[in-house]
Coordinates of C-alpha atoms in Angstrom, one line a residue:
X603 CA 3.3 -35.0 11.3
X604 CA 1.1 -32.7 13.4
X605 CA 1.7 -29.7 11.2
X606 CA 1.0 -31.8 8.1
X607 CA -2.3 -33.0 9.6
X608 CA -3.3 -29.3 10.4
X609 CA -2.3 -28.2 6.9
X610 CA -4.7 -30.7 5.4
X611 CA -7.5 -29.3 7.6
X612 CA -7.0 -25.8 6.2
X613 CA -4.9 -24.2 9.0
X614 CA -1.2 -23.7 8.6
X615 CA 1.2 -21.9 10.9
X616 CA 4.2 -20.2 9.3
X617 CA 6.6 -18.6 11.8
X618 CA 4.3 -16.1 13.7
X619 CA 1.8 -15.9 10.9
X620 CA -1.3 -18.0 10.4
X621 CA -2.5 -18.4 6.8
X622 CA -5.4 -20.6 5.8
X623 CA -9.1 -20.7 5.1
X624 CA -11.8 -19.9 7.6
X625 CA -15.1 -21.8 7.9
X626 CA -16.8 -19.0 6.0
X627 CA -14.5 -19.5 3.0
X628 CA -12.2 -16.6 3.4
X629 CA -8.5 -16.5 3.0
X630 CA -6.7 -15.5 6.2
X631 CA -3.6 -13.3 6.0
X632 CA -1.9 -13.4 9.3
X633 CA 0.5 -11.1 11.0
X634 CA 3.9 -11.6 9.6
X635 CA 7.1 -10.6 11.4
X636 CA 6.9 -7.0 10.1
X637 CA 3.2 -6.5 10.9
X638 CA 2.3 -3.4 12.9
X639 CA -0.7 -3.2 15.2
X640 CA -3.2 -0.6 13.8
X641 CA -3.4 2.4 16.0
X642 CA -6.8 3.2 17.6
X643 CA -8.5 6.3 18.9
X644 CA -7.4 7.2 22.5
X645 CA -11.1 7.7 23.4
X646 CA -14.2 6.8 21.6
X647 CA -15.2 10.5 21.7
X648 CA -12.2 11.2 19.4
X649 CA -14.0 9.2 16.7
X650 CA -17.3 10.9 17.2
X651 CA -15.7 14.3 17.1
X652 CA -13.7 13.5 14.0
X653 CA -16.9 12.3 12.2
X654 CA -18.7 15.4 13.3
X655 CA -15.8 17.6 12.1
X656 CA -15.6 15.8 8.8
X657 CA -19.3 15.5 8.0
X658 CA -20.5 18.8 9.4
X659 CA -18.9 21.3 7.0
X660 CA -19.7 24.3 4.9
X661 CA -22.5 22.5 3.1
X662 CA -24.6 22.5 6.3
X663 CA -24.3 26.3 6.6
X664 CA -24.4 27.5 3.1
X665 CA -26.3 24.8 1.1
X666 CA -29.0 23.3 3.3
X667 CA -30.7 26.6 4.4
X668 CA -30.9 27.8 0.8
X669 CA -32.4 24.4 -0.4
X670 CA -34.9 24.5 2.4
X671 CA -36.1 28.0 1.4
X672 CA -36.1 27.2 -2.3
X673 CA -38.0 23.9 -1.9
X674 CA -41.0 24.9 0.1
X675 CA -39.6 25.8 3.6
X676 CA -40.6 23.4 6.3
X677 CA -42.1 21.0 3.7
X678 CA -38.5 20.2 2.5
X679 CA -37.9 18.4 5.8
X680 CA -40.4 15.6 4.7
X681 CA -38.4 14.4 1.7
X682 CA -35.1 15.2 3.5
X683 CA -35.9 13.0 6.6
X684 CA -37.4 10.3 4.5
X685 CA -34.1 10.0 2.4
X686 CA -32.1 10.3 5.7
X687 CA -33.7 7.0 6.8
X688 CA -33.6 5.1 3.5
X689 CA -30.3 6.4 2.2
X690 CA -28.2 8.6 4.5
X691 CA -28.1 6.5 7.7
X692 CA -27.8 3.0 6.1
X693 CA -24.8 4.0 4.0
X694 CA -23.2 6.0 6.7
X695 CA -23.5 3.0 9.0
X696 CA -22.3 0.7 6.2
X697 CA -19.1 2.7 5.7
X698 CA -18.2 3.1 9.4
X699 CA -19.0 -0.6 10.3
X700 CA -17.1 -1.8 7.2
X701 CA -14.0 0.2 8.2
X702 CA -14.3 -1.1 11.8
X703 CA -14.7 -4.7 10.7
X704 CA -11.9 -4.8 8.1
X705 CA -9.6 -2.4 10.1
X706 CA -8.4 -0.9 6.8
X707 CA -8.7 2.3 4.8
X708 CA -10.8 2.9 1.7
X709 CA -8.9 0.5 -0.6
X710 CA -8.1 -2.5 1.5
X711 CA -11.5 -2.5 3.1
X712 CA -12.8 -4.0 -0.2
X713 CA -10.7 -7.2 0.6
X714 CA -14.2 -8.3 1.7
X715 CA -14.8 -8.8 -2.0
X716 CA -11.4 -8.3 -3.8
X717 CA -13.0 -8.3 -7.2
X718 CA -14.6 -4.9 -6.4
X719 CA -11.5 -3.2 -5.1
X720 CA -12.1 -0.6 -7.8
X721 CA -14.6 0.9 -5.3
X722 CA -11.6 1.8 -3.1
X723 CA -9.7 3.4 -6.0
X724 CA -12.8 5.3 -7.0
X725 CA -13.3 6.8 -3.5
X726 CA -9.6 7.7 -3.4
X727 CA -9.9 9.6 -6.7
X728 CA -13.0 11.5 -5.4
X729 CA -11.5 12.4 -2.0
X730 CA -8.3 13.5 -3.7
X731 CA -10.2 15.9 -6.0
X732 CA -12.2 17.1 -3.0
X733 CA -9.0 17.8 -1.0
X734 CA -7.7 19.7 -4.0
X735 CA -10.5 22.1 -4.6
X736 CA -12.3 22.4 -1.2
X737 CA -9.3 24.1 0.4
X738 CA -9.7 27.0 -2.0
X739 CA -12.8 28.0 0.1
X740 CA -10.6 28.0 3.2
X741 CA -8.0 30.1 1.4
X742 CA -10.7 32.7 0.5
X743 CA -12.1 32.6 4.0
X744 CA -8.7 33.1 5.5
X745 CA -8.2 36.1 3.1
X746 CA -11.5 37.6 4.2
X747 CA -10.6 36.9 7.9
X748 CA -7.3 38.9 7.5
X749 CA -9.1 41.7 5.8
X750 CA -11.7 41.9 8.6
X751 CA -9.1 43.3 11.0
X752 CA -9.6 46.9 9.9
X753 CA -11.6 49.8 11.3
X754 CA -13.7 49.9 8.1
X755 CA -14.4 46.7 6.2
X756 CA -12.9 47.0 2.7
X757 CA -16.1 45.7 1.1
X758 CA -18.3 48.2 2.7
X759 CA -17.4 51.3 0.6
X760 CA -17.0 52.3 -3.1
X761 CA -13.8 54.4 -2.7
X762 CA -11.2 51.6 -3.3
X763 CA -8.8 51.1 -6.2
X764 CA -10.7 48.0 -7.4
X765 CA -14.2 49.7 -7.5
X766 CA -15.7 50.8 -10.8
X767 CA -17.9 53.9 -11.6
X768 CA -21.0 51.7 -11.5
X769 CA -20.4 50.9 -7.8
X770 CA -23.1 52.0 -5.4
X771 CA -23.3 51.5 -1.6
X772 CA -27.1 51.9 -1.0
X773 CA -29.6 50.8 -3.6
X774 CA -32.6 53.2 -3.5
X775 CA -35.1 50.7 -5.0
X776 CA -37.9 52.2 -3.0
X777 CA -37.3 55.7 -4.4
X778 CA -37.5 54.3 -7.9
X779 CA -40.7 52.5 -7.3
X780 CA -42.3 55.7 -6.0
X781 CA -40.8 57.9 -8.8
X782 CA -42.9 58.7 -11.8
X783 CA -39.9 59.1 -14.1
X784 CA -37.1 56.7 -14.6
X785 CA -34.5 59.4 -15.1
X786 CA -34.8 61.0 -11.6
X787 CA -31.4 61.1 -9.9
X788 CA -31.3 59.0 -6.7
X789 CA -29.3 59.4 -3.6
X790 CA -25.9 61.1 -3.8
X791 CA -24.5 58.8 -6.4
X792 CA -25.6 60.9 -9.5
X793 CA -27.3 57.7 -10.9
X794 CA -30.7 57.6 -12.5
X795 CA -33.2 54.8 -11.9
X796 CA -32.4 53.6 -15.4
X797 CA -28.7 53.2 -14.4
X798 CA -29.6 51.3 -11.2
X799 CA -30.2 48.1 -13.1
X800 CA -26.5 47.9 -14.0
X801 CA -25.2 49.2 -10.6
X802 CA -23.0 46.8 -8.6
X803 CA -22.6 46.7 -4.8
X804 CA -19.1 47.1 -3.3
X805 CA -19.1 43.6 -1.9
X806 CA -19.6 42.0 -5.4
X807 CA -16.8 44.3 -6.7
X808 CA -14.5 43.3 -3.8
X809 CA -15.2 39.6 -4.5
X810 CA -14.8 39.7 -8.3
X811 CA -12.3 42.5 -8.8
X812 CA -10.1 42.2 -5.7
X813 CA -10.2 38.6 -4.4
X814 CA -10.7 36.8 -7.7
X815 CA -9.7 39.5 -10.1
X816 CA -11.7 37.3 -12.5
X817 CA -10.9 37.1 -16.2
X818 CA -13.3 36.7 -19.1
X819 CA -13.2 32.9 -19.3
X820 CA -11.5 29.6 -18.8
X821 CA -9.2 30.2 -21.7
X822 CA -7.7 33.3 -20.1
X823 CA -5.9 32.1 -16.9
X824 CA -4.2 35.5 -16.5
X825 CA -1.7 36.1 -13.7
X826 CA -1.5 34.6 -10.2
X827 CA -2.7 36.4 -7.1
X828 CA 0.2 36.4 -4.7
X829 CA -1.9 37.3 -1.6
X830 CA -4.1 34.2 -2.3
X831 CA -1.1 32.0 -2.8
X832 CA 0.2 33.0 0.7
X833 CA -3.3 32.3 2.2
X834 CA -3.4 28.9 0.4
X835 CA 0.1 28.0 1.6
X836 CA -0.8 29.0 5.2
X837 CA -3.9 26.8 5.1
X838 CA -2.1 23.8 3.7
X839 CA 0.6 24.1 6.4
X840 CA -2.1 24.2 9.0
X841 CA -3.7 21.0 7.5
X842 CA -0.3 19.3 7.4
X843 CA 0.4 19.8 11.0
X844 CA -3.1 18.6 11.9
X845 CA -2.7 15.3 10.1
X846 CA 1.1 14.4 10.2
X847 CA 1.1 12.4 13.5
X848 CA -2.1 10.3 12.7
X849 CA -5.3 9.9 14.6
X850 CA -3.7 10.5 18.0
X851 CA -3.2 14.2 17.1
X852 CA -6.2 14.5 14.7
X853 CA -8.4 13.2 17.5
X854 CA -7.4 16.0 19.8
X855 CA -7.5 18.9 17.3
X856 CA -11.1 18.1 16.3
X857 CA -12.3 18.8 19.8
X858 CA -11.7 22.5 19.1
X859 CA -12.4 22.6 15.3
X860 CA -15.7 20.6 15.6
X861 CA -17.1 22.4 18.7
X862 CA -16.1 26.0 18.3
X863 CA -18.2 26.6 15.2
X864 CA -21.3 25.8 17.3
X865 CA -20.3 28.5 19.8
X866 CA -20.0 31.0 17.0
X867 CA -23.3 29.9 15.4
X868 CA -25.1 30.4 18.8
X869 CA -23.5 33.9 19.2
X870 CA -24.5 34.8 15.6
X871 CA -28.0 33.5 16.1
X872 CA -28.4 35.6 19.3
X873 CA -27.2 38.6 17.3
X874 CA -29.3 37.8 14.3
X875 CA -32.6 37.4 16.0
X876 CA -32.2 40.9 17.7
X877 CA -31.9 42.6 14.3
X878 CA -34.9 44.2 12.6
X879 CA -36.4 42.0 9.9
X880 CA -35.1 38.8 11.4
X881 CA -38.6 37.4 12.1
X882 CA -39.6 37.8 8.4
X883 CA -36.4 36.0 7.3
X884 CA -36.9 33.1 9.7
X885 CA -40.6 32.8 8.6
X886 CA -39.4 32.8 5.0
X887 CA -37.1 29.9 5.8
X888 CA -39.6 27.6 7.6
X889 CA -43.0 28.6 6.1
X890 CA -44.3 25.5 4.4
X891 CA -45.4 25.5 0.8
X892 CA -47.1 22.1 0.3
X893 CA -47.4 22.3 -3.4
X894 CA -43.6 21.8 -3.7
X895 CA -43.9 18.2 -2.7
X896 CA -45.3 17.4 -6.2
X897 CA -42.1 18.6 -7.8
X898 CA -39.4 15.9 -8.6
X899 CA -36.6 18.4 -8.2
X900 CA -37.4 18.8 -4.4
X901 CA -36.8 15.1 -3.8
X902 CA -33.7 15.1 -5.9
X903 CA -32.3 18.1 -4.0
X904 CA -33.0 16.3 -0.7
X905 CA -31.2 13.2 -1.8
X906 CA -28.2 15.0 -3.2
X907 CA -27.8 17.2 -0.2
X908 CA -27.8 14.1 2.2
X909 CA -25.1 12.4 0.1
X910 CA -23.0 15.6 0.2
X911 CA -23.5 16.5 3.8
X912 CA -23.1 13.0 5.2
X913 CA -19.8 12.7 3.3
X914 CA -20.8 9.4 1.8
X915 CA -18.7 7.6 -0.9
X916 CA -15.4 9.5 -0.1
X917 CA -13.8 6.6 1.9
X918 CA -12.9 8.9 4.8
X919 CA -15.7 7.5 7.0
X920 CA -14.3 4.1 6.4
X921 CA -10.8 5.3 7.3
X922 CA -12.1 6.9 10.6
X923 CA -14.0 3.7 11.4
X924 CA -10.9 1.6 10.9
X925 CA -9.3 3.2 14.0
X926 CA -12.2 2.1 16.2
X927 CA -11.9 -0.8 18.7
X928 CA -13.2 -4.0 17.1
X929 CA -16.2 -4.1 19.6
X930 CA -17.2 -0.5 19.4
X931 CA -21.0 0.1 19.0
X932 CA -20.9 1.7 15.6
X933 CA -24.6 1.2 15.1
X934 CA -25.4 3.7 17.9
X935 CA -22.7 6.0 16.7
X936 CA -24.3 6.2 13.2
X937 CA -27.6 7.4 14.6
X938 CA -25.9 10.0 16.9
X939 CA -23.8 11.4 14.1
X940 CA -26.8 11.6 11.7
X941 CA -28.8 13.5 14.3
X942 CA -25.9 15.9 14.9
X943 CA -25.4 16.4 11.1
X944 CA -29.0 17.1 10.2
X945 CA -29.6 19.1 13.4
X946 CA -26.7 21.4 12.6
X947 CA -28.1 21.9 9.0
X948 CA -31.5 22.9 10.4
X949 CA -30.1 25.1 13.1
X950 CA -27.7 26.9 10.7
X951 CA -30.8 27.9 8.7
X952 CA -32.1 30.1 11.5
X953 CA -28.7 31.8 11.8
X954 CA -28.4 32.5 8.0
X955 CA -32.0 33.6 7.4
X956 CA -32.3 35.8 10.5
X957 CA -29.4 37.8 9.0
X958 CA -30.7 37.6 5.4
X959 CA -34.1 39.0 6.7
X960 CA -32.2 41.9 8.3
X961 CA -30.4 42.5 5.0
X962 CA -33.6 42.5 3.0
X963 CA -35.2 44.9 5.4
X964 CA -32.2 47.3 5.3
X965 CA -32.2 47.3 1.5
X966 CA -36.0 47.5 1.2
X967 CA -36.2 44.4 -1.1
X968 CA -37.8 41.0 -1.0
X969 CA -35.8 38.3 0.8
X970 CA -35.7 36.2 -2.4
X971 CA -33.4 38.8 -3.9
X972 CA -30.8 38.4 -1.2
X973 CA -31.0 34.6 -0.6
X974 CA -27.9 32.9 -1.9
X975 CA -26.3 29.5 -1.8
X976 CA -22.7 28.3 -1.8
X977 CA -19.8 30.7 -2.1
X978 CA -22.3 33.4 -2.9
X979 CA -23.7 33.2 0.6
X980 CA -20.4 33.0 2.3
X981 CA -18.5 35.7 0.4
X982 CA -21.3 38.1 -0.8
X983 CA -24.6 37.9 1.1
X984 CA -23.1 37.4 4.6
X985 CA -20.3 39.9 4.4
X986 CA -22.8 42.4 3.1
X987 CA -25.1 41.8 6.0
X988 CA -22.2 42.0 8.5
X989 CA -21.2 45.4 7.0
X990 CA -24.6 46.8 7.9
X991 CA -24.2 45.9 11.6
X992 CA -22.7 48.0 14.4
X993 CA -19.1 46.9 15.2
X994 CA -19.0 45.2 11.8
X995 CA -15.3 44.1 11.9
X996 CA -15.9 42.0 15.0
X997 CA -18.9 40.1 13.4
X998 CA -17.0 39.7 10.1
X999 CA -14.0 38.2 11.9
X1000 CA -16.2 35.8 14.0
X1001 CA -18.1 34.6 10.9
X1002 CA -14.9 33.9 8.8
X1003 CA -13.2 32.3 11.7
X1004 CA -16.2 29.9 12.0
X1005 CA -16.1 29.3 8.3
X1006 CA -12.4 28.5 8.5
X1007 CA -12.9 26.0 11.3
X1008 CA -15.9 24.4 9.7
X1009 CA -13.9 23.7 6.5
X1010 CA -10.6 23.0 8.2
X1011 CA -11.7 19.8 10.0
X1012 CA -13.5 18.5 6.9
X1013 CA -10.3 19.2 4.9
X1014 CA -7.8 17.5 7.2
X1015 CA -10.0 14.5 7.9
X1016 CA -10.3 14.2 4.1
X1017 CA -6.5 14.2 3.8
X1018 CA -6.4 11.7 6.7
X1019 CA -8.7 9.4 4.8
X1020 CA -6.6 9.7 1.6
X1021 CA -3.3 9.1 3.4
X1022 CA -4.7 6.1 5.3
X1023 CA -5.8 4.5 2.1
X1024 CA -2.4 5.0 0.5
X1025 CA -0.4 3.7 3.6
X1026 CA -2.6 0.6 3.8
X1027 CA -1.2 -0.4 0.4
X1028 CA 2.3 -0.5 2.0
X1029 CA 2.0 -2.8 5.0
X1030 CA 4.5 -3.5 7.8
X1031 CA 7.3 -4.8 5.6
X1032 CA 7.6 -1.4 4.0
X1033 CA 8.0 0.2 7.4
X1034 CA 9.8 3.5 7.6
X1035 CA 10.0 5.6 10.8
X1036 CA 8.6 8.8 9.0
X1037 CA 6.5 7.0 6.5
X1038 CA 3.3 8.8 7.5
X1039 CA 4.9 12.3 7.7
X1040 CA 6.4 11.9 4.2
X1041 CA 3.1 10.6 2.7
X1042 CA 1.1 13.5 4.1
X1043 CA 3.8 16.0 2.9
X1044 CA 3.7 14.5 -0.7
X1045 CA -0.2 14.6 -0.7
X1046 CA -0.3 18.2 0.5
X1047 CA 2.4 19.3 -2.0
X1048 CA 0.7 17.6 -4.9
X1049 CA -2.7 19.2 -4.1
X1050 CA -1.0 22.6 -3.6
X1051 CA 0.6 22.5 -7.1
X1052 CA -2.8 21.7 -8.6
X1053 CA -4.4 24.5 -6.6
X1054 CA -2.1 27.0 -8.2
X1055 CA -4.4 26.9 -11.2
X1056 CA -7.2 28.2 -9.0
X1057 CA -5.4 31.3 -7.7
X1058 CA -5.1 32.7 -11.2
X1059 CA -7.5 35.2 -12.7
X1060 CA -9.3 32.3 -14.4
X1061 CA -9.1 30.2 -11.1
X1062 CA -12.8 30.5 -10.3
X1063 CA -13.7 28.8 -13.6
X1064 CA -11.3 25.9 -12.7
X1065 CA -12.7 25.7 -9.2
X1066 CA -16.3 25.4 -10.5
X1067 CA -15.2 22.7 -13.0
X1068 CA -13.8 20.6 -10.1
X1069 CA -16.9 21.3 -7.9
X1070 CA -19.5 20.5 -10.6
X1071 CA -17.9 17.3 -12.0
X1072 CA -15.2 15.7 -9.8
X1073 CA -17.2 15.3 -6.5
X1074 CA -20.6 15.9 -7.9
X1075 CA -23.9 14.2 -6.8
X1076 CA -23.6 11.8 -9.7
X1077 CA -20.2 10.4 -8.7
X1078 CA -21.2 10.0 -5.1
X1079 CA -24.5 8.3 -6.0
X1080 CA -22.7 5.9 -8.4
X1081 CA -20.3 5.0 -5.6
X1082 CA -23.0 4.5 -2.9
X1083 CA -25.0 2.3 -5.3
X1084 CA -22.1 -0.1 -5.8
X1085 CA -21.2 -0.1 -2.1
X1086 CA -24.7 -1.4 -1.3
X1087 CA -24.7 -4.0 -4.2
X1088 CA -21.3 -5.4 -3.2
X1089 CA -22.0 -5.7 0.5
X1090 CA -25.6 -6.9 0.2
X1091 CA -25.4 -9.2 -2.9
X1092 CA -21.8 -10.2 -3.4
X1093 CA -20.6 -10.6 0.2
X1094 CA -24.2 -11.1 1.5
X1095 CA -26.3 -8.8 3.6
X1096 CA -27.1 -11.5 6.2
X1097 CA -23.5 -12.5 6.4
X1098 CA -22.5 -8.9 7.1
X1099 CA -25.2 -8.5 9.6
X1100 CA -23.7 -11.5 11.5
X1101 CA -20.3 -9.8 11.4
X1102 CA -21.8 -6.6 12.8
X1103 CA -23.5 -8.6 15.5
X1104 CA -20.2 -10.1 16.5
X1105 CA -18.7 -6.7 16.7
X1106 CA -21.3 -4.8 18.6
X1107 CA -22.9 -7.7 20.6
X1108 CA -26.4 -7.5 19.1
X1109 CA -28.1 -7.6 15.7
X1110 CA -29.1 -4.3 14.2
X1111 CA -32.7 -3.8 13.2
X1112 CA -33.4 -5.7 9.9
X1113 CA -34.3 -2.3 8.3
X1114 CA -30.6 -1.8 7.5
X1115 CA -30.4 -5.1 5.6
X1116 CA -33.5 -4.2 3.6
X1117 CA -32.1 -0.8 2.8
X1118 CA -28.7 -2.2 1.6
X1119 CA -30.4 -4.9 -0.5
X1120 CA -33.3 -3.0 -2.1
X1121 CA -34.3 0.5 -1.1
X1122 CA -31.0 2.4 -1.0
X1123 CA -29.7 1.1 -4.4
X1124 CA -33.1 2.1 -6.0
X1125 CA -33.0 5.6 -4.4
X1126 CA -29.3 6.0 -5.6
X1127 CA -30.0 4.8 -9.2
X1128 CA -33.2 6.8 -9.4
X1129 CA -31.6 10.1 -8.4
X1130 CA -28.5 9.3 -10.6
X1131 CA -30.7 8.8 -13.7
X1132 CA -32.6 12.0 -12.9
X1133 CA -29.3 13.9 -12.8
X1134 CA -28.3 12.3 -16.1
X1135 CA -31.6 13.1 -17.9
X1136 CA -31.7 16.7 -16.6
X1137 CA -28.0 17.4 -17.2
X1138 CA -27.3 21.1 -18.0
X1139 CA -23.9 22.4 -19.2
X1140 CA -21.9 24.3 -16.6
X1141 CA -22.2 28.1 -16.5
X1142 CA -20.7 30.8 -14.3
X1143 CA -23.2 33.2 -12.8
X1144 CA -25.7 32.0 -15.4
X1145 CA -23.9 34.2 -17.9
X1146 CA -20.6 32.6 -19.0
X1147 CA -21.0 29.3 -20.7
X1148 CA -18.0 26.9 -20.6
X1149 CA -16.4 26.0 -23.9
X1150 CA -16.8 22.4 -25.2
X1151 CA -13.2 21.5 -24.2
X1152 CA -13.9 22.7 -20.6
X1153 CA -16.9 20.3 -20.4
X1154 CA -14.7 17.5 -21.8
X1155 CA -12.2 18.2 -19.0
X1156 CA -15.1 18.1 -16.5
X1157 CA -16.4 14.8 -17.8
X1158 CA -12.9 13.3 -17.6
X1159 CA -12.7 14.3 -13.9
X1160 CA -16.1 12.6 -13.3
X1161 CA -15.3 9.5 -15.3
X1162 CA -11.8 9.1 -13.7
X1163 CA -13.5 7.9 -10.5
X1164 CA -16.6 6.3 -12.0
X1165 CA -14.7 4.1 -14.4
X1166 CA -12.4 2.7 -11.7
X1167 CA -15.1 0.2 -10.7
X1168 CA -16.0 -1.5 -14.1
X1169 CA -12.4 -1.2 -15.4
X1170 CA -10.8 -2.9 -12.4
X1171 CA -13.6 -5.5 -12.3
X1172 CA -13.1 -6.5 -16.0
X1173 CA -9.3 -6.5 -15.6
X1174 CA -9.3 -8.8 -12.6
X1175 CA -11.8 -11.2 -14.3
X1176 CA -9.7 -11.4 -17.5
X1177 CA -6.5 -12.0 -15.5
X1178 CA -7.9 -14.8 -13.4
X1179 CA -7.8 -18.5 -14.6
X1180 CA -10.5 -21.1 -14.9
X1181 CA -14.2 -20.9 -15.9
X1182 CA -16.2 -17.8 -15.2
X1183 CA -17.8 -19.5 -12.2
X1184 CA -14.4 -20.4 -10.8
X1185 CA -13.0 -16.9 -11.4
X1186 CA -16.0 -15.3 -9.7
X1187 CA -15.8 -17.7 -6.7
X1188 CA -12.1 -17.1 -6.3
X1189 CA -12.2 -13.3 -6.7
X1190 CA -15.2 -12.8 -4.3
X1191 CA -13.6 -14.8 -1.5
X1192 CA -12.8 -12.4 1.3
X1193 CA -9.1 -11.8 2.3
X1194 CA -9.1 -11.6 6.1
X1195 CA -6.7 -9.5 8.2
X1196 CA -4.6 -10.5 11.2
X1197 CA -7.2 -9.2 13.7
X1198 CA -9.8 -11.5 12.2
X1199 CA -7.9 -14.5 13.7
X1200 CA -9.3 -13.6 17.1
X1201 CA -12.7 -12.8 15.6
X1202 CA -12.9 -16.1 13.8
X1203 CA -11.5 -18.2 16.7
X1204 CA -14.8 -20.0 17.3
X1205 CA -15.0 -21.0 13.6
X1206 CA -11.4 -22.3 13.7
X1207 CA -12.0 -24.1 17.0
X1208 CA -15.1 -25.8 15.6
X1209 CA -12.9 -27.5 13.0
X1210 CA -11.2 -29.5 15.7
X1211 CA -14.4 -31.1 16.8
X1212 CA -14.7 -32.7 13.3
X1213 CA -11.4 -34.6 13.6
X1214 CA -10.1 -37.3 15.9
X1215 CA -7.0 -36.9 18.1
X1216 CA -8.4 -33.8 19.6
X1217 CA -6.0 -32.9 22.4
X1218 CA -3.0 -32.2 20.1
X1219 CA -5.2 -30.3 17.7
X1220 CA -6.5 -28.1 20.4
X1221 CA -2.9 -27.1 21.4
X1222 CA -1.9 -26.2 17.8
X1223 CA -5.2 -24.3 17.1
X1224 CA -4.8 -22.4 20.4
X1225 CA -1.2 -21.5 19.5
X1226 CA -2.2 -20.3 16.0
X1227 CA -5.0 -18.2 17.3
X1228 CA -2.7 -16.6 19.8

């Protein structure tokens, strides 16, 4: 009788599970007999370090300084900081708090509005592509690191088997400027000033002829580079053993991988500022050019960089947040992490430009000719600068070790996020003792097999295809836009703010709610449309244009994540029964997890006050909550 009366009120106990409806209208899925308690970070600092390790990566060192110099120096900080507060921090906080509230990875976290679970699948596709191609940078870095342990750096001279006759170690640009005739022989290389235009430095030849052994195009894959395959294998094994035991091990490893790069950056900065030409380089980096603020591209670059460097839309932040204690103050964490991330970007600029200033002074050219972004900075400009220093192998080894660590924690936390999302699809009833280890192994092996296409002679073209399309600014902006819309308009911004208040003990500043509801979606869609209107076909080194079928593959990579959202939404709506209004109401009703029973206890208890015969009800309700 008692059970029957409780069932009518919306609460039903089944064995040890509690299934029913909460006051807020959500379905409660309780802990069945096979349910496993979700593991949490040993210390809160583990979470902070993992987020720092994941979000602070290669982009902070090789992309931000270049964008800052290109877009008006110190002036670039104005649009950058503005978009940090209207886009970066709100979505960063949204993803962490959502993971913490739902205690689930990037797919099951969208049980908050099951109709939009496609958002989870989209982020899984993006992070899978990221894990696949990002590790190639680590493989190249590892290769350079090994080659640094020699008395003479292999990229500092022209007398190697991979060098061509047009290789020249020192460019005598100044001699040619002073010369009255273009055919005067310069230096000891028997080259005339006319030949100098086609001359190539040994570092570019080492990169293109030795490391990449690059073919003429995407349609010529050529043979595999066995040295790079070994480097790739070594890095994947390293990633596997960082992730295989879950957050308990990951949380410890990041203490080293997230902090040591800062030690190296400080050492490199001290070395950099003592070099001749460093002051000019740093002034070039921060000198404001106010006219740049009028250009739309500057604002777009700022927005895209923030979405990249804050690792938004990949689902990994959600996975990291899901291992937090339910009452952790994630609001404060979001601001601390944003400060660390943006501060690292700005600080790295001084390191990079002090050394680029030295390089420009050594070669007698303007700094704009040596400033590079992306792999060009890491594998051409920086190694070149290092080769000009005394005790060059030491500085080369330090730099590439830092590069490896910066990328490694971003990589293994990305893998952690992907594996968490997959394992959440198989709850406790599918329990297997080595379930995680097997899942991580399958993930690493699958990515490694795809990576084999990038260690061929045409591998660089494949790498660029992945980089330009699969995890591009457009896919991340599309993802961030829908995240805001679902939380703010489908679930309800006020409702989610209440949930956050219950977790952290106080209500965040209403600015977050305004951003999720209006400002951030507008920023995302604005930058997204700008990207679409100004779309340019992909090229390599501004010379090689990709064939039409290469672009088709690229767009397939981009759409494979972007279409997850509308396709799954339409599929679920068509499969549901009833009128459109009934379908919508049913599919947007949250599905609560077992841990929400405790969180929703006050709501459940309040039901008892509406019914007579209270004493018995209280006992049953108390038991079900327990």
